[in-house]
Coordinates of C-alpha atoms in Angstrom, one line a residue:
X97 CA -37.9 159.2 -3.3
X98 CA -41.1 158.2 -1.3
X99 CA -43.2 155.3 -2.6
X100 CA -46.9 155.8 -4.1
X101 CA -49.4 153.8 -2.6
X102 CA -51.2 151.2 -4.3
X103 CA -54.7 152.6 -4.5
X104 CA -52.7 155.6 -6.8
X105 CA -51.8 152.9 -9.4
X106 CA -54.9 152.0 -11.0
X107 CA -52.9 152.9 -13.8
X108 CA -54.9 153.1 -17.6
X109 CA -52.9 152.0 -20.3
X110 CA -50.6 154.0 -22.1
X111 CA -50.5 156.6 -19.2
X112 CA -47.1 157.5 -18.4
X113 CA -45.8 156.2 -15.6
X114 CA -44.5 158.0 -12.0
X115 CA -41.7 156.0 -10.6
X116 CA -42.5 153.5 -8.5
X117 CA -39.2 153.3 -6.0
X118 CA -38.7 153.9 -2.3
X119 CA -35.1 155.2 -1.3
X120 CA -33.1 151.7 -0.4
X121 CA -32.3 150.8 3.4
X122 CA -29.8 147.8 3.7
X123 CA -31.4 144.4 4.0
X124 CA -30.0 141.5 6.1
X125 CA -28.4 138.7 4.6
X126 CA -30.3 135.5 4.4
X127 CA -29.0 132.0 5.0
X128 CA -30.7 129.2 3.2
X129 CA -33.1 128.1 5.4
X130 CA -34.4 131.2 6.4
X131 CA -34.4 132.4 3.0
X132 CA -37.0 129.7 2.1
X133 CA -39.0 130.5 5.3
X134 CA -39.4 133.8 4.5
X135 CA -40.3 133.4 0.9
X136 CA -42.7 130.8 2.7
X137 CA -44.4 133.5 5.1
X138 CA -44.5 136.6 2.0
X139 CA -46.0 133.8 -0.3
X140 CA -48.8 133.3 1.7
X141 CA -49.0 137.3 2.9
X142 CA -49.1 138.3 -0.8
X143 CA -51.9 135.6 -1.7
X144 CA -54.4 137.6 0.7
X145 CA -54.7 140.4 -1.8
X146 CA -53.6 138.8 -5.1
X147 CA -57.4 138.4 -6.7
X148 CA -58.3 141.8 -5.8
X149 CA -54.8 143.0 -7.2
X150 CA -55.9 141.3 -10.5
X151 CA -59.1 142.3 -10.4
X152 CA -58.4 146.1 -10.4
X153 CA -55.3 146.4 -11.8
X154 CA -53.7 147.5 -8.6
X155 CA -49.8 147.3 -9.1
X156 CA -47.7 145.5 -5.7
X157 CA -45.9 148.3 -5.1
X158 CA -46.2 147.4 -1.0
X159 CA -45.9 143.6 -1.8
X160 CA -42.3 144.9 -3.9
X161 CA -41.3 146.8 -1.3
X162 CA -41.7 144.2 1.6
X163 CA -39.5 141.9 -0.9
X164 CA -36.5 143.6 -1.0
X165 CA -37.0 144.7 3.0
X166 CA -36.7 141.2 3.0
X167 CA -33.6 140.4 1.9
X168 CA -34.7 137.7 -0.9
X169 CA -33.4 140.2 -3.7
X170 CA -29.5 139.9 -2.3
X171 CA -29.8 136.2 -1.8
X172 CA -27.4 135.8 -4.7
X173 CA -24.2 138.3 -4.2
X174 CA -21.2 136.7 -4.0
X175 CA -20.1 136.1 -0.6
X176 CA -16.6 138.3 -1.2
X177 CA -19.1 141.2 -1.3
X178 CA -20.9 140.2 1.4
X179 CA -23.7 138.6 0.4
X180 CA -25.1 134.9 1.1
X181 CA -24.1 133.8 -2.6
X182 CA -27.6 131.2 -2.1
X183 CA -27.4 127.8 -4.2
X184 CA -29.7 128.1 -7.5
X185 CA -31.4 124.9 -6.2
X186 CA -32.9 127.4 -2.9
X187 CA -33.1 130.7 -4.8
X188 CA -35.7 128.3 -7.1
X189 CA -37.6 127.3 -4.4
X190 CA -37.7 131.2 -3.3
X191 CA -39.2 132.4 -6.3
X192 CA -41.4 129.0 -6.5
X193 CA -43.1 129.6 -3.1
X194 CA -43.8 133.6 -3.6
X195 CA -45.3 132.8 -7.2
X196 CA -47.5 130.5 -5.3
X197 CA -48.9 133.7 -3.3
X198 CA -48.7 135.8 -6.3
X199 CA -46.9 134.8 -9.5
X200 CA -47.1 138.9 -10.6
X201 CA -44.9 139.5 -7.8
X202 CA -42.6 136.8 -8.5
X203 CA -41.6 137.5 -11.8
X204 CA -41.3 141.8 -11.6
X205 CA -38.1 140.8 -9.9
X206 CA -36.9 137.9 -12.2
X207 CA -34.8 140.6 -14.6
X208 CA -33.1 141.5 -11.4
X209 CA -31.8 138.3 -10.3
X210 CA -30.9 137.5 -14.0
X211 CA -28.8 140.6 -14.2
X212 CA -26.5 140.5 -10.6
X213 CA -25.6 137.2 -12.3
X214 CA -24.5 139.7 -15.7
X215 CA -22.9 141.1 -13.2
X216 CA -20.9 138.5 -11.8
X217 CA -20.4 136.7 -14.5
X218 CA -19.3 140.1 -16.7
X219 CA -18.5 143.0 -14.3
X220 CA -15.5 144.6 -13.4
X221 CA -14.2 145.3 -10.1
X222 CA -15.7 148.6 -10.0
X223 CA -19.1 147.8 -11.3
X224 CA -19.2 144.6 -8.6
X225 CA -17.8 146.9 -5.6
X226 CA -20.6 149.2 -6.4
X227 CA -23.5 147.7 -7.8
X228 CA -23.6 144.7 -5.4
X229 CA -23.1 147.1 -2.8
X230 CA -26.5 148.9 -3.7
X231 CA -28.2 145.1 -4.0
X232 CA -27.1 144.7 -0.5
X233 CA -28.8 148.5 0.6
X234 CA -32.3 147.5 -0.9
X235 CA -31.9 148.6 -4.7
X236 CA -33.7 147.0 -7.5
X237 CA -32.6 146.0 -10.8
X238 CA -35.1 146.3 -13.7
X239 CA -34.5 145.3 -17.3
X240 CA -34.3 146.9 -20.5
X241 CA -34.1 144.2 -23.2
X242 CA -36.7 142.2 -25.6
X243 CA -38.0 144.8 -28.8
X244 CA -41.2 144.9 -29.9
X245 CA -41.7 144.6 -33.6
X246 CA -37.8 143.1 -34.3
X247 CA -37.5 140.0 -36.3
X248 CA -37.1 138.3 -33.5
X249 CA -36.4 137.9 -29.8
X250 CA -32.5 138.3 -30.3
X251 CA -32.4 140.9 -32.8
X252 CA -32.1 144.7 -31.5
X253 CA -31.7 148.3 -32.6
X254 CA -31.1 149.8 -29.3
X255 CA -27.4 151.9 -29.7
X256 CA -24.8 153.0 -27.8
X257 CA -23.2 155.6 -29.6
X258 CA -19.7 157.6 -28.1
X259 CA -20.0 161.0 -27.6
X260 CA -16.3 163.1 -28.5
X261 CA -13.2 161.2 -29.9
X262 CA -12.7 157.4 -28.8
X263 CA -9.8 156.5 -26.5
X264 CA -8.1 153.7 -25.2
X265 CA -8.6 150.4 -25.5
X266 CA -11.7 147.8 -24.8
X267 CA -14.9 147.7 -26.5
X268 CA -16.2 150.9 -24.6
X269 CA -13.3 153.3 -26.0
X270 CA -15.0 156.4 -25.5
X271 CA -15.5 157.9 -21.9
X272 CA -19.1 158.8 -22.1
X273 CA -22.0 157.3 -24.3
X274 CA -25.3 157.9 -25.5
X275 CA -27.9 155.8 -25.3
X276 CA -31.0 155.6 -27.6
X277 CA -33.9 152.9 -28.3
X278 CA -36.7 151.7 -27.0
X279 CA -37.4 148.5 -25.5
X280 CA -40.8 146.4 -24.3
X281 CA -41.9 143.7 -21.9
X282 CA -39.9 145.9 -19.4
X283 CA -40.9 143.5 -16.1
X284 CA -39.5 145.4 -13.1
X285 CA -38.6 148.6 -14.8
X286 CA -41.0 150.4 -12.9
X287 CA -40.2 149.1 -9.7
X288 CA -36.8 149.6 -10.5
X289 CA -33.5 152.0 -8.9
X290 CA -31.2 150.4 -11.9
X291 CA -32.7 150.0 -15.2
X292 CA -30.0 147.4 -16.9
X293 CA -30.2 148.4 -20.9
X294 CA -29.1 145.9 -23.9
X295 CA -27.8 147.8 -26.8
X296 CA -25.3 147.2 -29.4
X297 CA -21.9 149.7 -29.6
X298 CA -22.8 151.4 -32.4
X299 CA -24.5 149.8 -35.2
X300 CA -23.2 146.8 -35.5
X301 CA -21.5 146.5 -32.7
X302 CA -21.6 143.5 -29.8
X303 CA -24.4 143.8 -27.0
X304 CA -23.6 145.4 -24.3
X305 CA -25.1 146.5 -20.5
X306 CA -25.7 149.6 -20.2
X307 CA -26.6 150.1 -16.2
X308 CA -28.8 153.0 -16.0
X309 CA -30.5 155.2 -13.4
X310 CA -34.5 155.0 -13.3
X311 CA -34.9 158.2 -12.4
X312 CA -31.7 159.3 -15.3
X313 CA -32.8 162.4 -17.9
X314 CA -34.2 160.5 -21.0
X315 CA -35.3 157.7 -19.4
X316 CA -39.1 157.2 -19.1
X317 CA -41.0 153.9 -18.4
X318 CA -45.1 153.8 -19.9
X319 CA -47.3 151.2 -18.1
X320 CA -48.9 149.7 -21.0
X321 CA -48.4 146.4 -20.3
X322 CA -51.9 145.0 -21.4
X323 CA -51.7 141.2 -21.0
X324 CA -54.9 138.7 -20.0
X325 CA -52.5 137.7 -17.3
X326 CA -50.0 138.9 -15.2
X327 CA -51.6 142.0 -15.3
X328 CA -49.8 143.8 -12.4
X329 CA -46.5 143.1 -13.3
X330 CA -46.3 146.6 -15.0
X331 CA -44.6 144.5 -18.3
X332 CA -44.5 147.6 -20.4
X333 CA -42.0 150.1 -22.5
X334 CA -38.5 151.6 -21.9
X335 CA -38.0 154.8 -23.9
X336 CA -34.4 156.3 -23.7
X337 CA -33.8 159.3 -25.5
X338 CA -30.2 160.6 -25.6
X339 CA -29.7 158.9 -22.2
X340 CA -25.9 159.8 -21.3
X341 CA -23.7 156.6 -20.0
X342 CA -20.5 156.3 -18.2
X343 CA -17.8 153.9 -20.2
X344 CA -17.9 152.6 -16.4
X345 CA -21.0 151.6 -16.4
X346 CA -20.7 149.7 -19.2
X347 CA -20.9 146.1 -19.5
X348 CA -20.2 143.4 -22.4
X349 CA -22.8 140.9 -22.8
X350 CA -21.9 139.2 -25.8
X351 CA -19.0 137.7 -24.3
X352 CA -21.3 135.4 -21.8
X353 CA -21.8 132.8 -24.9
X354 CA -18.3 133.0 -25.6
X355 CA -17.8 129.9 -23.3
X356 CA -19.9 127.1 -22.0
X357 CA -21.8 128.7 -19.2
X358 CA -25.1 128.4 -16.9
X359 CA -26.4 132.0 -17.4
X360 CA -29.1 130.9 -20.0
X361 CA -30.3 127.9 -18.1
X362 CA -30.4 130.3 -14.6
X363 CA -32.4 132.7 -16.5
X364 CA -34.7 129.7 -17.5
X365 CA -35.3 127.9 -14.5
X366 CA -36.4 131.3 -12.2
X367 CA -39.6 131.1 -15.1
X368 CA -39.8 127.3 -14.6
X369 CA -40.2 128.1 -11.0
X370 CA -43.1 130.9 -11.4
X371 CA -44.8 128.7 -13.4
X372 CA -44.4 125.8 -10.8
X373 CA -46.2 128.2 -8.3
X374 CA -49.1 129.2 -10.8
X375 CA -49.8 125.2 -10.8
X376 CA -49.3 124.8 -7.2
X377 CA -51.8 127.9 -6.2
X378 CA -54.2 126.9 -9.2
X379 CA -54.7 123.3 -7.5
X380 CA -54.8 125.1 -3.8
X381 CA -57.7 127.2 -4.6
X382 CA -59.4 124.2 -6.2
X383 CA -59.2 122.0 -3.0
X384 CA -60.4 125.1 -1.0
X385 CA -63.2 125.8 -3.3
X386 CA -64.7 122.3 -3.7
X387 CA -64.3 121.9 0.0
X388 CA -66.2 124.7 1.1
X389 CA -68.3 125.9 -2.0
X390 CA -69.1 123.0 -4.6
X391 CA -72.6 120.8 -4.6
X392 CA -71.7 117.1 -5.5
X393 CA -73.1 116.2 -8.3
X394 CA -76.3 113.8 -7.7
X395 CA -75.1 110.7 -9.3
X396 CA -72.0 110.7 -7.2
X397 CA -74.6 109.7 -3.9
X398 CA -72.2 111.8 -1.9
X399 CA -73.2 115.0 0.5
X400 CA -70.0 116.8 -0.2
X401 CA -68.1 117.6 -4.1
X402 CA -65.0 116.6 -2.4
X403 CA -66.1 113.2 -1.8
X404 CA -67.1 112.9 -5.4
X405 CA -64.8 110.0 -6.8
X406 CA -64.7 111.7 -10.6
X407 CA -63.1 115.3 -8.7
X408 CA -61.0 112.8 -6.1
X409 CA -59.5 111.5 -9.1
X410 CA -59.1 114.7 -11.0
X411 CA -57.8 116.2 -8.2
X412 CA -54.6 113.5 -8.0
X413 CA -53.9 113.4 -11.7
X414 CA -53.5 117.2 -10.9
X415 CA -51.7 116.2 -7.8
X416 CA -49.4 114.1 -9.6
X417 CA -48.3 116.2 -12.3
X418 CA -47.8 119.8 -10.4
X419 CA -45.3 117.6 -8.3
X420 CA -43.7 116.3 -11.2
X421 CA -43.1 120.1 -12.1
X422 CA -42.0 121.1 -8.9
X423 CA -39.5 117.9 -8.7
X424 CA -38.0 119.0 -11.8
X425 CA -37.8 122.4 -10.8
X426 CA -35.4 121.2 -8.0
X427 CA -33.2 118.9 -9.8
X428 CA -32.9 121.5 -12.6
X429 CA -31.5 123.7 -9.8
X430 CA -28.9 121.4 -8.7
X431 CA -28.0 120.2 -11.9
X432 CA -27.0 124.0 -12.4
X433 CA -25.4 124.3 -8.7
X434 CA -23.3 121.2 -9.7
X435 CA -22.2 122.7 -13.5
X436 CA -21.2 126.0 -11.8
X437 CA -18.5 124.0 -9.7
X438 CA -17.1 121.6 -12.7
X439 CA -17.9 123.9 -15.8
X440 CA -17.7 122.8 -19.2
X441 CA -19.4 121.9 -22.5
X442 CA -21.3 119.0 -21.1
X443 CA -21.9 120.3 -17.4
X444 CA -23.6 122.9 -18.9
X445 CA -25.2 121.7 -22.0
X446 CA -26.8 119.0 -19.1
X447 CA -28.1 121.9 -16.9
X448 CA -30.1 123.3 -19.5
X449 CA -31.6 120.3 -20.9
X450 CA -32.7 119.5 -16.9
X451 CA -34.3 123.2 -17.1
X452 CA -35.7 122.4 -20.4
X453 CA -37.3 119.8 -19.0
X454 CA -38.4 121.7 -16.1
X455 CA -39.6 124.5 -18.6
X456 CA -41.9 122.0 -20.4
X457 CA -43.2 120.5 -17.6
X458 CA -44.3 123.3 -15.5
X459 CA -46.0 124.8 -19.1
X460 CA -48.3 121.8 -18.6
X461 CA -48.9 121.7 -15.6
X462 CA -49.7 125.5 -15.1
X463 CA -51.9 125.6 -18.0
X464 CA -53.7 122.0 -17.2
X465 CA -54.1 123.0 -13.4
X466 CA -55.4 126.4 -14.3
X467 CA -57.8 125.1 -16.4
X468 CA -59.0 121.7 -15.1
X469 CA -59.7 123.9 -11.6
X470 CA -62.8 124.4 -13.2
X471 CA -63.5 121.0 -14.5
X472 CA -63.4 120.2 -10.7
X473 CA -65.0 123.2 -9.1
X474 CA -67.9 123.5 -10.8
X475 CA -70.4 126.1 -12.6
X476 CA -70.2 128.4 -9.7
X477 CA -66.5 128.7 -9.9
X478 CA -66.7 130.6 -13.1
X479 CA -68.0 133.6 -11.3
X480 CA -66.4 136.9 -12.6
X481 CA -66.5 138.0 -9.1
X482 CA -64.0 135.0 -7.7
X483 CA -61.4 135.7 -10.0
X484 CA -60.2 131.9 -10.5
X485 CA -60.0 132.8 -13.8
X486 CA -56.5 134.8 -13.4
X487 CA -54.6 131.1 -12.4
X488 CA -55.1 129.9 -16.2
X489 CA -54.2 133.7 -17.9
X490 CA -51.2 133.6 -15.8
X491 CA -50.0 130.6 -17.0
X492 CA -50.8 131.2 -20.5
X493 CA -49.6 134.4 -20.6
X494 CA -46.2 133.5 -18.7
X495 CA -45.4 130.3 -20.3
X496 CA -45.3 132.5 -23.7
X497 CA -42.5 133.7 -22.9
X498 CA -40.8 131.2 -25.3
X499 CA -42.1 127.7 -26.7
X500 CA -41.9 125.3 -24.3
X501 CA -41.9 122.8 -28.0
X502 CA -38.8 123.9 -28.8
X503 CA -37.1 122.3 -25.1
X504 CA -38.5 119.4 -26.0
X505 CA -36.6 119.5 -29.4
X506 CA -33.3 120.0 -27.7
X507 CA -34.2 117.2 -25.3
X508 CA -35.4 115.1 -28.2
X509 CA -32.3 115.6 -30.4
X510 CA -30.3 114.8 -26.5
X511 CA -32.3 111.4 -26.1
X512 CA -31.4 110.2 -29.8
X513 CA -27.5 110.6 -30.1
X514 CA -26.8 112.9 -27.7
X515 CA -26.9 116.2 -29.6
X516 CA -26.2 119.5 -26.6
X517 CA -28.7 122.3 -26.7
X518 CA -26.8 125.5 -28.2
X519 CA -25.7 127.8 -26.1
X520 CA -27.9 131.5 -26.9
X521 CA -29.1 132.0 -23.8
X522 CA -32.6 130.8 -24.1
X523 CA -32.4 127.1 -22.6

């Protein structure tokens, strides 16, 4: 399928959207260091246009594409199916240095990293033979999960139902399933050549992954993703209508928090680390702004804003906290690097308390950087036309995605008798 351009997807909201997906080419496998390099070079290639992407809406589909031509996207398949199986603490990093070019771009593949590690962590064989297999040839996974209007972010109505008499054993007994729900806050569906879906087995059943096709009959994805930040991130609706599954492409998810595991705190730390590049971009454009466009205030007696002492000391509070963030970010990665090779109750619990930590920091410092840029910067600076505006309703859209108040309950509760953050997923 050939990719659309960019200047096709000014897309209004609630207009059905064309797939955005390029047939996949196999992508080489990145060690380490030159995984952070390249994030390094697309970071800064993909801040070039990222106002103007904001501005008009303009959905990355180029930016996407030169992502997985990179490689960056298969940085985490196991090395026994021939990928470079990355430590957490470098894929962090990765995702921390292209959200500092464009934090849109950043998170539309965070559902897809979260899901290769469903797949390791819950595949079979079969699924890992050939679903890593198209990770490594340039595919995309999207996600299909959160529901709009359920009591709350855990609770879903999406079903698998089995389709002719039940056989076998296993908690996918029948041989082919349908699927039907609909899901929102669909980040990278669009973009996507493997929509993962969470449903229960029937009713009641335990939540399962159902890996569909994007371009599978019943499937459709609507762009009406409508956020005051993150607007190209085409966030919007899954609909599946009677969308027919192979038992084989079935996977169960409830079983992940059967055990002490990393998954949750992995999931966590990627949005730690978009928010860590929102703060580090915010307090980039700042410096370039007052160092080229800002008029010192008279009572400073200075000729240039940057020379102002007020904005010099603005300027390394700011400094001081987004590298607190970014510090955190790192340590939370190889706290989880460290539980994945000794894993149990307390290995864990302590990796997602260092990514709670992580979480809460980078909330603030996002939110203060993005807003305190125009403290610095000056009246000018809250021109329409420069877009500085989109640093602060990227941060305080992203770091919605769950209270940052509630990881510093968990690390609260940790600090006073050493009470272990529970294991849902979510820390």
């Amino acid at each position: 399928m050939t990719a659309l351009r960019s200047t096709e997807l000014r897309t209004p909201i609630d207009e059905l959207a064309q797939p955005v997906v390029s047939d996949p080419a196999p992508v080489p496998v990145l060690g380490p260091r030159r995984a952070v390099e390249v994030a390094r070079e697309l970071g800064a290639r993909f801040a070039a246009g990222a106002a103007e992407r904001d501005r008009g809406r303009v959905l990355p589909v180029e930016q996407v594409e030169q992502l997985s031509a990179s490689g960056l996207l298969a940085v985490t398949v196991p090395k026994e199916y021939g990928g470079a199986d990355l430590p957490v603490e470098t894929l962090a990093e990765v995702v921390r240095l292209i959200a500092a070019g464009d934090p849109n771009v950043a998170q539309i593949p965070h559902s897809h990293f979260v899901y290769v590690n469903v797949l390791r962590e819950q595949g079979t064989p079969q699924q890992k033979e050939r679903l890593f297999h198209d990770v490594l040839r340039g595919a995309r996974f999207g996600n299909a999960q959160s529901e709009i209007g359920s009591k709350h972010v855990r609770d879903h109505a999406t079903t698998l139902r089995p389709i002719g008499p039940r056989v076998g054993g296993g908690s996918a007994r029948a041989a082919e399933w349908v699927l039907d729900g609909t899901k929102g806050y669909c980040t990278g569906a669009l973009f996507a050549h493997w929509i993962p879906v969470l449903a229960h087995l029937d009713d009641e059943g335990p939540l399962h992954v159902a890996w569909v096709e994007r371009t599978a009959p019943g499937v459709s994805v609507v762009d009406d993703w409508d956020g005051v930040g993150q607007r190209t991130t085409a966030s919007g609706t899954v609909r599946l209508d009677g969308v027919r599954v192979r038992s084989d492409l079935i996977t169960p998810y409830h079983l992940t928090f059967d055990r002490p595991q990393t998954f949750g705190a992995f999931a966590q730390l990627l949005h730690a680390a978009i928010d860590a590049g929102i703060a580090r971009a915010a307090l980039a454009d700042a410096a370039e702004f007052v160092t080229t466009k800002s008029r010192p205030y008279p009572d400073a007696g200075v000729d240039r804003a940057a020379d102002d002492p007020l904005v010099v000391h603005a300027f390394g509070e700011l400094e001081v906290q987004v590298r607190a963030a970014e510090a955190l970010v790192t340590e939370a990665g190889r706290r989880i690097d460290e539980a994945d090779t000794d894993l149990d109750a307390s290995t864990a619990g302590r990796a997602s308390l260092a990514v709670a930590a992580a979480r809460a920091a980078t909330t603030a410092a996002s939110v203060e950087a993005g807003s305190r840029l125009f403290e610095v910067c000056g009246t000018r600076s809250a021109l329409a036309s420069l877009v500085l505006d989109r640093h602060w309703r990227n941060a305080r859209t992203h770091t919605l995605h769950d209270p940052a108040a509630w990881k510093i309950q968990h690390l609260g509760r940790y600090a006073i008798d050493g009470t272990l953050p529970p294991r849902h997923g979510q820390l």
